[in-house]
Amino acid sequence: MIDFCISLGLRRQLKARRARLHRMANAWCGDAMLADDLTQECLASALAKNHQLKDHGKLDAWLFRILHNCWMMHLRKRRPGLDIDEIDIHDGDTPETRLHSQEIAARVRAAIQRLPPGQRQVTTLVDLEECRYAEVAEILEIPMGTVMSRLSRARAALRRDLSGLKQAPTGKRSHLRRVK
Amino acid sequence: MSKPRNPTGADLNALADGELDSQRSESLLAAMEYDPHLQAELCEVHRIKDLVRHAHALEADTPAATPRRLGLGNAVAAMLLLVGGFTGGWLLAPRPSAMPGFAMDQVTAHSNRVILYLGESNPAKFRKTLGKAEALLQRYREAGIQVTIVTSAGGVDLLRASTTPFGNEIRRLAQRYASLQFVACNNTIYHMRQEGKQVELLDEADTAPSAVAYVVDHLREGWRYIAI
């Protein structure tokens, strides 16, 4: 009965986090369908291993670590024996992104996809989920120094790649503006 | 006593991500006030963070991640918004999670209070700032508009008796518009004096301990901010 209640509570919490997990999976793999699969796999794995979650305050970090493991598993199956930093960088310049090249979001997503996977994971965990560096280190099982260096390289690469974008990312009116 | 090390890219990332302790954050922000290059670098970090968030925005009805930056992080977030506006030309969109009590959308209720920020010693920009101030004061006189011109770094030259080419214009504006104020950053003045420069401000100018803090405080109170 207790297990059933825990499972029910966890299911609710997982459901509330599904969209965020999917967003992260999509940001990492750049493929919405694969992101669906990874998210499902992550949620199923979380339910199956719910007894391993000792601290419910760390549910998010635990889930992102499972998602990370799911993605690593997928990459290893696809190209066994490769280190994460050695995987070829996906071009991201697909017909779809070319069609939407005028759209800032599409350009940024393509730029994120051009990052090596390790850098992509660090920057999206920090910027999308506002994870602390220590949390990212824990989720990805890498040293803090590696988190910081990957983040620096990722942002430098994004900056080079997106240097032409000088307009606001949303159409919302801002009250901070520069007068030229 | 060891000399403070120069800020690195990792330091700026850590500041933008709220990972620095209060002492290091304060010293970095203080250094930034006089260093346009550092301001621009931080603005770029902030711009990239905004772009990444924008590119993978959640649907509106999706519960967002629990905000993890509290306390000092919020103050830093406000300063980041400000420093971003100082130099980068980046239009910062409202971010609901940026800071409790600091939603830029709410500023419209007080849009008759405007800060014009000037951080560069450039006569063309001096003229533009004064022109913009007068245009606002004339256009929104009925609404009781208040305008404050805040200067920092090279912008302080606008208010220095020995460097401003617009002393008479500033006097005229101050006499004509009671709701127009001129503020110089005392931090900048201190550094100028350290460099041996004579700094005497026009009588119309007030000082604030720090331009960054001054603008952040006023943004919190709902003032609009325009960087020239």
mmCIF file of C-alpha atoms in Angstrom:
data_model
loop_
_atom_site.group_PDB
_atom_site.id
_atom_site.type_symbol
_atom_site.label_atom_id
_atom_site.label_comp_id
_atom_site.label_asym_id
_atom_site.label_seq_id
_atom_site.Cartn_x
_atom_site.Cartn_y
_atom_site.Cartn_z
ATOM 1 C CA MET A 1 0.000 0.000 0.000
ATOM 2 C CA ILE A 2 2.828 2.379 0.923
ATOM 3 C CA ASP A 3 4.598 1.493 -2.311
ATOM 4 C CA PHE A 4 1.392 2.196 -4.219
ATOM 5 C CA CYS A 5 1.069 5.668 -2.612
ATOM 6 C CA ILE A 6 4.701 6.480 -3.315
ATOM 7 C CA SER A 7 4.279 5.351 -6.871
ATOM 8 C CA LEU A 8 1.137 7.455 -7.297
ATOM 9 C CA GLY A 9 2.851 10.536 -5.897
ATOM 10 C CA LEU A 10 5.881 9.988 -8.066
ATOM 11 C CA ARG A 11 3.723 9.529 -11.141
ATOM 12 C CA ARG A 12 2.168 12.939 -10.520
ATOM 13 C CA GLN A 13 5.570 14.527 -10.052
ATOM 14 C CA LEU A 14 6.900 12.877 -13.180
ATOM 15 C CA LYS A 15 3.889 13.992 -15.176
ATOM 16 C CA ALA A 16 4.476 17.584 -14.048
ATOM 17 C CA ARG A 17 8.087 17.339 -15.232
ATOM 18 C CA ARG A 18 7.504 15.591 -18.514
ATOM 19 C CA ALA A 19 7.578 18.748 -20.657
ATOM 20 C CA ARG A 20 10.844 19.911 -19.095
ATOM 21 C CA LEU A 21 12.443 16.529 -19.601
ATOM 22 C CA HIS A 22 11.275 16.505 -23.199
ATOM 23 C CA ARG A 23 12.637 19.997 -23.753
ATOM 24 C CA MET A 24 16.008 18.935 -22.393
ATOM 25 C CA ALA A 25 16.060 15.739 -24.444
ATOM 26 C CA ASN A 26 15.176 17.742 -27.545
ATOM 27 C CA ALA A 27 17.888 20.297 -26.798
ATOM 28 C CA TRP A 28 20.420 17.500 -26.449
ATOM 29 C CA CYS A 29 19.511 15.305 -29.412
ATOM 30 C CA GLY A 30 17.896 17.863 -31.742
ATOM 31 C CA ASP A 31 15.245 15.394 -32.837
ATOM 32 C CA ALA A 32 11.713 15.719 -31.467
ATOM 33 C CA MET A 33 10.837 12.066 -32.098
ATOM 34 C CA LEU A 34 13.980 10.774 -30.480
ATOM 35 C CA ALA A 35 13.335 13.197 -27.622
ATOM 36 C CA ASP A 36 9.897 11.557 -27.182
ATOM 37 C CA ASP A 37 11.551 8.162 -26.928
ATOM 38 C CA LEU A 38 14.252 9.354 -24.537
ATOM 39 C CA THR A 39 11.696 11.062 -22.321
ATOM 40 C CA GLN A 40 9.500 7.973 -22.197
ATOM 41 C CA GLU A 41 12.504 5.814 -21.450
ATOM 42 C CA CYS A 42 13.588 8.183 -18.713
ATOM 43 C CA LEU A 43 10.144 8.246 -17.092
ATOM 44 C CA ALA A 44 9.776 4.471 -17.264
ATOM 45 C CA SER A 45 13.221 4.041 -15.755
ATOM 46 C CA ALA A 46 12.432 6.538 -12.990
ATOM 47 C CA LEU A 47 9.280 4.657 -12.063
ATOM 48 C CA ALA A 48 11.078 1.338 -12.071
ATOM 49 C CA LYS A 49 13.914 2.692 -9.903
ATOM 50 C CA ASN A 50 11.853 4.928 -7.617
ATOM 51 C CA HIS A 51 13.274 3.181 -4.540
ATOM 52 C CA GLN A 52 16.709 4.564 -5.496
ATOM 53 C CA LEU A 53 15.580 8.151 -4.958
ATOM 54 C CA LYS A 54 16.584 8.810 -1.357
ATOM 55 C CA ASP A 55 16.158 12.581 -1.304
ATOM 56 C CA HIS A 56 12.979 13.859 -2.969
ATOM 57 C CA GLY A 57 14.423 17.361 -2.925
ATOM 58 C CA LYS A 58 16.816 16.124 -5.592
ATOM 59 C CA LEU A 59 14.143 14.687 -7.844
ATOM 60 C CA ASP A 60 14.992 17.015 -10.734
ATOM 61 C CA ALA A 61 18.698 16.234 -10.653
ATOM 62 C CA TRP A 62 17.917 12.508 -10.370
ATOM 63 C CA LEU A 63 15.620 12.658 -13.403
ATOM 64 C CA PHE A 64 18.083 14.584 -15.532
ATOM 65 C CA ARG A 65 20.763 12.081 -14.604
ATOM 66 C CA ILE A 66 18.510 9.251 -15.782
ATOM 67 C CA LEU A 67 17.776 11.188 -18.966
ATOM 68 C CA HIS A 68 21.502 11.687 -19.468
ATOM 69 C CA ASN A 69 22.079 7.946 -19.056
ATOM 70 C CA CYS A 70 19.312 7.189 -21.555
ATOM 71 C CA TRP A 71 20.887 9.481 -24.111
ATOM 72 C CA MET A 72 24.366 8.093 -23.520
ATOM 73 C CA MET A 73 22.954 4.615 -23.997
ATOM 74 C CA HIS A 74 21.401 5.699 -27.274
ATOM 75 C CA LEU A 75 24.658 7.254 -28.490
ATOM 76 C CA ARG A 76 26.664 4.188 -27.531
ATOM 77 C CA LYS A 77 24.258 1.933 -29.371
ATOM 78 C CA ARG A 78 24.532 4.143 -32.408
ATOM 79 C CA ARG A 79 28.295 4.523 -32.326
ATOM 80 C CA PRO A 80 29.851 2.218 -29.753
ATOM 81 C CA GLY A 81 33.192 3.023 -28.217
ATOM 82 C CA LEU A 82 33.178 6.773 -28.741
ATOM 83 C CA ASP A 83 33.813 9.289 -26.006
ATOM 84 C CA ILE A 84 31.184 12.012 -25.723
ATOM 85 C CA ASP A 85 33.627 14.733 -26.692
ATOM 86 C CA GLU A 86 34.774 12.833 -29.760
ATOM 87 C CA ILE A 87 31.396 12.414 -31.395
ATOM 88 C CA ASP A 88 31.072 14.234 -34.696
ATOM 89 C CA ILE A 89 29.294 17.507 -34.395
ATOM 90 C CA HIS A 90 25.889 17.467 -36.029
ATOM 91 C CA ASP A 91 25.660 20.075 -38.716
ATOM 92 C CA GLY A 92 22.129 21.183 -37.900
ATOM 93 C CA ASP A 93 21.854 22.789 -41.324
ATOM 94 C CA THR A 94 18.929 20.683 -42.443
ATOM 95 C CA PRO A 95 16.310 21.689 -44.983
ATOM 96 C CA GLU A 96 14.003 22.356 -42.078
ATOM 97 C CA THR A 97 16.384 24.766 -40.375
ATOM 98 C CA ARG A 98 17.174 26.424 -43.680
ATOM 99 C CA LEU A 99 13.458 27.015 -44.205
ATOM 100 C CA HIS A 100 13.251 28.687 -40.811
ATOM 101 C CA SER A 101 16.589 30.403 -40.987
ATOM 102 C CA GLN A 102 14.920 33.737 -40.484
ATOM 103 C CA GLU A 103 13.575 32.621 -37.183
ATOM 104 C CA ILE A 104 15.879 33.323 -34.318
ATOM 105 C CA ALA A 105 14.819 30.317 -32.287
ATOM 106 C CA ALA A 106 15.553 27.966 -35.156
ATOM 107 C CA ARG A 107 18.976 29.488 -35.667
ATOM 108 C CA VAL A 108 19.801 29.222 -31.994
ATOM 109 C CA ARG A 109 18.604 25.620 -31.830
ATOM 110 C CA ALA A 110 20.761 24.794 -34.829
ATOM 111 C CA ALA A 111 23.740 26.495 -33.167
ATOM 112 C CA ILE A 112 23.153 24.472 -30.007
ATOM 113 C CA GLN A 113 23.076 21.307 -32.088
ATOM 114 C CA ARG A 114 26.439 22.198 -33.588
ATOM 115 C CA LEU A 115 28.001 22.101 -30.126
ATOM 116 C CA PRO A 116 29.714 18.878 -29.046
ATOM 117 C CA PRO A 117 27.203 16.865 -26.979
ATOM 118 C CA GLY A 118 29.011 17.387 -23.673
ATOM 119 C CA GLN A 119 29.000 21.179 -24.093
ATOM 120 C CA ARG A 120 25.398 21.072 -25.252
ATOM 121 C CA GLN A 121 24.323 19.236 -22.125
ATOM 122 C CA VAL A 122 26.117 21.575 -19.749
ATOM 123 C CA THR A 123 24.851 24.774 -21.305
ATOM 124 C CA THR A 124 21.238 23.580 -21.526
ATOM 125 C CA LEU A 125 21.202 22.287 -17.958
ATOM 126 C CA VAL A 126 22.548 25.618 -16.704
ATOM 127 C CA ASP A 127 20.467 27.897 -18.911
ATOM 128 C CA LEU A 128 17.202 26.001 -19.277
ATOM 129 C CA GLU A 129 16.985 24.334 -15.889
ATOM 130 C CA GLU A 130 19.060 26.868 -13.942
ATOM 131 C CA CYS A 131 21.068 24.008 -12.482
ATOM 132 C CA ARG A 132 23.953 24.907 -10.214
ATOM 133 C CA TYR A 133 27.363 23.895 -11.505
ATOM 134 C CA ALA A 134 27.606 21.321 -8.716
ATOM 135 C CA GLU A 135 24.289 19.805 -9.777
ATOM 136 C CA VAL A 136 25.420 19.593 -13.387
ATOM 137 C CA ALA A 137 28.605 17.865 -12.240
ATOM 138 C CA GLU A 138 26.501 15.386 -10.306
ATOM 139 C CA ILE A 139 24.008 14.775 -13.115
ATOM 140 C CA LEU A 140 26.640 14.242 -15.788
ATOM 141 C CA GLU A 141 29.162 12.630 -13.410
ATOM 142 C CA ILE A 142 31.965 14.959 -14.388
ATOM 143 C CA PRO A 143 34.212 17.247 -12.293
ATOM 144 C CA MET A 144 33.133 20.849 -11.600
ATOM 145 C CA GLY A 145 36.148 22.108 -13.534
ATOM 146 C CA THR A 146 34.935 20.221 -16.583
ATOM 147 C CA VAL A 147 31.481 21.772 -16.194
ATOM 148 C CA MET A 148 33.019 25.239 -16.173
ATOM 149 C CA SER A 149 35.359 24.652 -19.083
ATOM 150 C CA ARG A 150 32.632 23.048 -21.211
ATOM 151 C CA LEU A 151 30.325 25.941 -20.407
ATOM 152 C CA SER A 152 32.973 28.507 -21.361
ATOM 153 C CA ARG A 153 33.679 26.757 -24.649
ATOM 154 C CA ALA A 154 29.985 26.314 -25.395
ATOM 155 C CA ARG A 155 29.140 29.956 -24.804
ATOM 156 C CA ALA A 156 32.147 31.140 -26.778
ATOM 157 C CA ALA A 157 31.076 28.936 -29.697
ATOM 158 C CA LEU A 158 27.457 30.096 -29.487
ATOM 159 C CA ARG A 159 28.620 33.668 -29.348
ATOM 160 C CA ARG A 160 30.664 33.226 -32.529
ATOM 161 C CA ASP A 161 27.850 31.367 -34.208
ATOM 162 C CA LEU A 162 25.141 33.845 -33.224
ATOM 163 C CA SER A 163 27.077 37.057 -33.558
ATOM 164 C CA GLY A 164 24.713 38.281 -36.272
ATOM 165 C CA LEU A 165 21.673 38.133 -34.052
ATOM 166 C CA LYS A 166 21.222 41.546 -32.557
ATOM 167 C CA GLN A 167 17.517 41.743 -31.994
ATOM 168 C CA ALA A 168 15.311 40.755 -29.124
ATOM 169 C CA PRO A 169 14.453 37.053 -28.927
ATOM 170 C CA THR A 170 10.783 37.732 -28.372
ATOM 171 C CA GLY A 171 8.281 40.063 -29.852
ATOM 172 C CA LYS A 172 7.335 41.343 -26.426
ATOM 173 C CA ARG A 173 7.855 44.996 -25.750
ATOM 174 C CA SER A 174 10.709 45.704 -23.432
ATOM 175 C CA HIS A 175 11.164 48.706 -21.258
ATOM 176 C CA LEU A 176 14.915 48.498 -21.416
ATOM 177 C CA ARG A 177 16.047 49.911 -24.668
ATOM 178 C CA ARG A 178 18.935 51.670 -26.262
ATOM 179 C CA VAL A 179 18.479 54.815 -28.264
ATOM 180 C CA LYS A 180 20.762 55.103 -31.249
ATOM 181 C CA MET B 1 48.816 41.815 -0.097
ATOM 182 C CA SER B 2 48.098 40.040 -3.330
ATOM 183 C CA LYS B 3 46.733 41.984 -6.254
ATOM 184 C CA PRO B 4 43.212 40.951 -7.300
ATOM 185 C CA ARG B 5 43.386 38.817 -10.423
ATOM 186 C CA ASN B 6 41.800 39.969 -13.646
ATOM 187 C CA PRO B 7 38.357 38.533 -14.310
ATOM 188 C CA THR B 8 38.298 35.558 -16.656
ATOM 189 C CA GLY B 9 35.611 34.301 -18.988
ATOM 190 C CA ALA B 10 34.819 31.645 -16.400
ATOM 191 C CA ASP B 11 34.335 34.400 -13.791
ATOM 192 C CA LEU B 12 31.856 36.197 -16.033
ATOM 193 C CA ASN B 13 29.982 32.975 -16.703
ATOM 194 C CA ALA B 14 29.890 32.248 -12.991
ATOM 195 C CA LEU B 15 28.619 35.765 -12.265
ATOM 196 C CA ALA B 16 25.903 35.450 -14.886
ATOM 197 C CA ASP B 17 24.925 32.054 -13.483
ATOM 198 C CA GLY B 18 24.863 33.243 -9.866
ATOM 199 C CA GLU B 19 27.752 30.972 -8.915
ATOM 200 C CA LEU B 20 30.088 33.560 -7.406
ATOM 201 C CA ASP B 21 30.154 34.334 -3.708
ATOM 202 C CA SER B 22 29.091 37.805 -2.612
ATOM 203 C CA GLN B 23 32.627 39.146 -2.219
ATOM 204 C CA ARG B 24 33.737 38.089 -5.687
ATOM 205 C CA SER B 25 30.464 39.264 -7.242
ATOM 206 C CA GLU B 26 30.776 42.684 -5.695
ATOM 207 C CA SER B 27 34.388 43.110 -6.738
ATOM 208 C CA LEU B 28 33.600 41.997 -10.280
ATOM 209 C CA LEU B 29 30.615 44.333 -10.546
ATOM 210 C CA ALA B 30 32.686 47.193 -9.177
ATOM 211 C CA ALA B 31 35.439 46.525 -11.731
ATOM 212 C CA MET B 32 32.810 46.371 -14.427
ATOM 213 C CA GLU B 33 31.539 49.841 -13.753
ATOM 214 C CA TYR B 34 34.710 51.299 -15.304
ATOM 215 C CA ASP B 35 35.412 48.712 -17.891
ATOM 216 C CA PRO B 36 33.234 48.851 -21.005
ATOM 217 C CA HIS B 37 34.939 45.729 -22.347
ATOM 218 C CA LEU B 38 33.941 43.703 -19.296
ATOM 219 C CA GLN B 39 30.430 45.125 -19.470
ATOM 220 C CA ALA B 40 30.179 44.063 -23.088
ATOM 221 C CA GLU B 41 31.525 40.598 -22.280
ATOM 222 C CA LEU B 42 28.988 40.093 -19.514
ATOM 223 C CA CYS B 43 26.254 41.389 -21.758
ATOM 224 C CA GLU B 44 27.226 38.783 -24.339
ATOM 225 C CA VAL B 45 27.026 35.982 -21.771
ATOM 226 C CA HIS B 46 23.616 37.250 -20.800
ATOM 227 C CA ARG B 47 22.543 37.471 -24.427
ATOM 228 C CA ILE B 48 23.565 33.884 -25.084
ATOM 229 C CA LYS B 49 21.692 32.693 -21.999
ATOM 230 C CA ASP B 50 18.570 34.529 -23.162
ATOM 231 C CA LEU B 51 18.862 33.081 -26.652
ATOM 232 C CA VAL B 52 19.232 29.525 -25.356
ATOM 233 C CA ARG B 53 16.156 29.969 -23.164
ATOM 234 C CA HIS B 54 14.227 31.505 -26.018
ATOM 235 C CA ALA B 55 15.190 28.709 -28.404
ATOM 236 C CA HIS B 56 13.853 26.064 -26.052
ATOM 237 C CA ALA B 57 11.028 27.928 -24.351
ATOM 238 C CA LEU B 58 8.491 25.804 -22.541
ATOM 239 C CA GLU B 59 4.816 25.949 -23.398
ATOM 240 C CA ALA B 60 3.057 28.610 -21.344
ATOM 241 C CA ASP B 61 1.105 26.130 -19.220
ATOM 242 C CA THR B 62 4.107 23.983 -18.321
ATOM 243 C CA PRO B 63 5.324 24.264 -14.735
ATOM 244 C CA ALA B 64 8.743 25.864 -14.855
ATOM 245 C CA ALA B 65 11.781 24.704 -12.935
ATOM 246 C CA THR B 66 11.867 25.916 -9.361
ATOM 247 C CA PRO B 67 13.850 29.153 -9.293
ATOM 248 C CA ARG B 68 17.229 28.316 -7.864
ATOM 249 C CA ARG B 69 18.855 31.696 -7.651
ATOM 250 C CA LEU B 70 17.824 33.428 -4.493
ATOM 251 C CA GLY B 71 19.213 36.206 -2.345
ATOM 252 C CA LEU B 72 22.389 37.529 -3.889
ATOM 253 C CA GLY B 73 21.492 35.908 -7.175
ATOM 254 C CA ASN B 74 18.502 38.207 -7.526
ATOM 255 C CA ALA B 75 20.571 41.296 -6.966
ATOM 256 C CA VAL B 76 23.084 40.047 -9.465
ATOM 257 C CA ALA B 77 20.275 39.282 -11.910
ATOM 258 C CA ALA B 78 19.104 42.874 -11.643
ATOM 259 C CA MET B 79 22.607 44.157 -12.179
ATOM 260 C CA LEU B 80 22.992 41.851 -15.136
ATOM 261 C CA LEU B 81 19.870 43.313 -16.649
ATOM 262 C CA LEU B 82 21.317 46.714 -16.109
ATOM 263 C CA VAL B 83 24.844 46.029 -17.247
ATOM 264 C CA GLY B 84 23.384 44.302 -20.274
ATOM 265 C CA GLY B 85 21.519 47.474 -21.084
ATOM 266 C CA PHE B 86 24.610 49.591 -20.449
ATOM 267 C CA THR B 87 26.649 48.336 -23.314
ATOM 268 C CA GLY B 88 25.267 45.555 -25.359
ATOM 269 C CA GLY B 89 22.311 47.087 -27.059
ATOM 270 C CA TRP B 90 20.502 43.886 -26.269
ATOM 271 C CA LEU B 91 16.801 44.275 -25.700
ATOM 272 C CA LEU B 92 16.065 42.353 -22.571
ATOM 273 C CA ALA B 93 12.699 40.723 -22.641
ATOM 274 C CA PRO B 94 10.758 40.298 -19.404
ATOM 275 C CA ARG B 95 11.549 37.025 -17.683
ATOM 276 C CA PRO B 96 9.026 35.967 -15.068
ATOM 277 C CA SER B 97 11.624 34.109 -13.057
ATOM 278 C CA ALA B 98 14.263 36.811 -13.216
ATOM 279 C CA MET B 99 13.501 38.378 -9.905
ATOM 280 C CA PRO B 100 10.544 38.590 -7.531
ATOM 281 C CA GLY B 101 9.274 42.144 -7.417
ATOM 282 C CA PHE B 102 11.251 43.059 -10.496
ATOM 283 C CA ALA B 103 8.996 42.195 -13.416
ATOM 284 C CA MET B 104 9.730 44.612 -16.209
ATOM 285 C CA ASP B 105 6.128 44.261 -17.439
ATOM 286 C CA GLN B 106 4.962 46.092 -14.348
ATOM 287 C CA VAL B 107 6.976 49.143 -15.203
ATOM 288 C CA THR B 108 4.284 50.485 -17.512
ATOM 289 C CA ALA B 109 2.320 51.624 -14.484
ATOM 290 C CA HIS B 110 5.106 54.109 -13.746
ATOM 291 C CA SER B 111 6.265 54.889 -17.243
ATOM 292 C CA ASN B 112 6.211 58.587 -16.506
ATOM 293 C CA ARG B 113 9.495 58.120 -14.601
ATOM 294 C CA VAL B 114 12.460 57.659 -16.854
ATOM 295 C CA ILE B 115 16.191 57.218 -16.378
ATOM 296 C CA LEU B 116 18.431 58.128 -19.282
ATOM 297 C CA TYR B 117 21.778 56.434 -18.813
ATOM 298 C CA LEU B 118 24.963 57.740 -20.338
ATOM 299 C CA GLY B 119 28.238 55.853 -19.937
ATOM 300 C CA GLU B 120 30.394 57.329 -22.659
ATOM 301 C CA SER B 121 32.251 60.608 -23.153
ATOM 302 C CA ASN B 122 30.839 61.492 -26.516
ATOM 303 C CA PRO B 123 29.535 65.003 -27.353
ATOM 304 C CA ALA B 124 27.091 63.614 -29.899
ATOM 305 C CA LYS B 125 25.616 61.372 -27.230
ATOM 306 C CA PHE B 126 25.612 64.253 -24.737
ATOM 307 C CA ARG B 127 23.512 66.241 -27.172
ATOM 308 C CA LYS B 128 21.247 63.281 -27.862
ATOM 309 C CA THR B 129 20.725 62.679 -24.144
ATOM 310 C CA LEU B 130 19.757 66.268 -23.447
ATOM 311 C CA GLY B 131 17.537 66.380 -26.520
ATOM 312 C CA LYS B 132 15.828 63.155 -25.523
ATOM 313 C CA ALA B 133 15.284 64.428 -21.986
ATOM 314 C CA GLU B 134 13.704 67.657 -23.186
ATOM 315 C CA ALA B 135 11.517 65.858 -25.710
ATOM 316 C CA LEU B 136 10.198 63.560 -22.966
ATOM 317 C CA LEU B 137 9.671 66.441 -20.578
ATOM 318 C CA GLN B 138 7.731 68.417 -23.161
ATOM 319 C CA ARG B 139 5.681 65.544 -24.519
ATOM 320 C CA TYR B 140 4.636 64.121 -21.174
ATOM 321 C CA ARG B 141 4.486 67.300 -19.120
ATOM 322 C CA GLU B 142 0.768 66.784 -18.454
ATOM 323 C CA ALA B 143 1.443 63.297 -17.111
ATOM 324 C CA GLY B 144 3.914 64.730 -14.611
ATOM 325 C CA ILE B 145 6.939 63.016 -16.105
ATOM 326 C CA GLN B 146 10.186 62.826 -14.137
ATOM 327 C CA VAL B 147 13.463 62.379 -15.973
ATOM 328 C CA THR B 148 16.841 61.630 -14.414
ATOM 329 C CA ILE B 149 20.015 61.615 -16.449
ATOM 330 C CA VAL B 150 22.426 59.182 -14.797
ATOM 331 C CA THR B 151 26.060 59.295 -15.836
ATOM 332 C CA SER B 152 28.852 56.853 -15.198
ATOM 333 C CA ALA B 153 32.362 56.223 -16.560
ATOM 334 C CA GLY B 154 33.006 58.662 -19.464
ATOM 335 C CA GLY B 155 29.421 59.885 -19.291
ATOM 336 C CA VAL B 156 30.312 61.873 -16.172
ATOM 337 C CA ASP B 157 32.158 64.299 -18.462
ATOM 338 C CA LEU B 158 28.744 65.700 -19.385
ATOM 339 C CA LEU B 159 28.420 67.029 -15.845
ATOM 340 C CA ARG B 160 32.036 68.080 -15.219
ATOM 341 C CA ALA B 161 32.503 71.828 -15.381
ATOM 342 C CA SER B 162 35.856 71.457 -17.122
ATOM 343 C CA THR B 163 34.772 68.997 -19.785
ATOM 344 C CA THR B 164 31.142 69.597 -20.663
ATOM 345 C CA PRO B 165 30.370 71.537 -23.812
ATOM 346 C CA PHE B 166 26.762 71.807 -22.644
ATOM 347 C CA GLY B 167 26.998 73.689 -19.343
ATOM 348 C CA ASN B 168 24.638 76.471 -20.439
ATOM 349 C CA GLU B 169 22.184 74.015 -21.933
ATOM 350 C CA ILE B 170 22.133 71.996 -18.712
ATOM 351 C CA ARG B 171 21.518 75.150 -16.675
ATOM 352 C CA ARG B 172 18.695 76.178 -18.993
ATOM 353 C CA LEU B 173 17.052 72.760 -18.787
ATOM 354 C CA ALA B 174 17.400 72.597 -15.002
ATOM 355 C CA GLN B 175 15.755 76.013 -14.629
ATOM 356 C CA ARG B 176 12.965 75.188 -17.018
ATOM 357 C CA TYR B 177 12.115 71.667 -15.844
ATOM 358 C CA ALA B 178 11.931 71.108 -12.101
ATOM 359 C CA SER B 179 11.424 67.359 -12.621
ATOM 360 C CA LEU B 180 14.721 66.935 -14.459
ATOM 361 C CA GLN B 181 17.671 65.666 -12.427
ATOM 362 C CA PHE B 182 21.310 65.073 -13.240
ATOM 363 C CA VAL B 183 23.250 62.393 -11.363
ATOM 364 C CA ALA B 184 26.941 61.502 -11.536
ATOM 365 C CA CYS B 185 28.440 58.258 -10.263
ATOM 366 C CA ASN B 186 30.589 58.950 -7.234
ATOM 367 C CA ASN B 187 32.524 55.756 -7.812
ATOM 368 C CA THR B 188 33.622 57.086 -11.178
ATOM 369 C CA ILE B 189 34.540 60.442 -9.670
ATOM 370 C CA TYR B 190 36.647 58.684 -7.037
ATOM 371 C CA HIS B 191 38.534 56.758 -9.699
ATOM 372 C CA MET B 192 39.044 59.876 -11.792
ATOM 373 C CA ARG B 193 40.539 61.619 -8.785
ATOM 374 C CA GLN B 194 42.742 58.608 -8.129
ATOM 375 C CA GLU B 195 44.061 59.083 -11.651
ATOM 376 C CA GLY B 196 44.884 62.719 -10.804
ATOM 377 C CA LYS B 197 41.977 64.290 -12.666
ATOM 378 C CA GLN B 198 40.303 67.391 -11.283
ATOM 379 C CA VAL B 199 36.596 66.730 -10.980
ATOM 380 C CA GLU B 200 34.269 69.606 -10.338
ATOM 381 C CA LEU B 201 30.643 69.053 -11.148
ATOM 382 C CA LEU B 202 28.130 71.599 -12.360
ATOM 383 C CA ASP B 203 25.899 72.972 -9.613
ATOM 384 C CA GLU B 204 22.930 71.252 -11.237
ATOM 385 C CA ALA B 205 24.473 67.798 -10.757
ATOM 386 C CA ASP B 206 23.908 65.484 -7.808
ATOM 387 C CA THR B 207 25.945 62.403 -7.043
ATOM 388 C CA ALA B 208 25.024 58.798 -6.226
ATOM 389 C CA PRO B 209 27.456 56.368 -4.606
ATOM 390 C CA SER B 210 27.184 53.994 -7.559
ATOM 391 C CA ALA B 211 25.382 54.462 -10.863
ATOM 392 C CA VAL B 212 24.667 50.735 -11.076
ATOM 393 C CA ALA B 213 23.079 50.618 -7.642
ATOM 394 C CA TYR B 214 21.182 53.854 -8.312
ATOM 395 C CA VAL B 215 19.647 52.561 -11.519
ATOM 396 C CA VAL B 216 18.856 49.139 -10.045
ATOM 397 C CA ASP B 217 17.084 50.761 -7.096
ATOM 398 C CA HIS B 218 15.022 52.940 -9.406
ATOM 399 C CA LEU B 219 14.165 50.046 -11.720
ATOM 400 C CA ARG B 220 12.815 48.238 -8.697
ATOM 401 C CA GLU B 221 10.613 51.243 -8.019
ATOM 402 C CA GLY B 222 9.233 51.056 -11.531
ATOM 403 C CA TRP B 223 11.319 53.588 -13.405
ATOM 404 C CA ARG B 224 11.928 53.042 -17.094
ATOM 405 C CA TYR B 225 15.493 52.848 -18.272
ATOM 406 C CA ILE B 226 16.904 54.050 -21.548
ATOM 407 C CA ALA B 227 20.594 53.713 -22.370
ATOM 408 C CA ILE B 228 21.886 56.312 -24.776
#
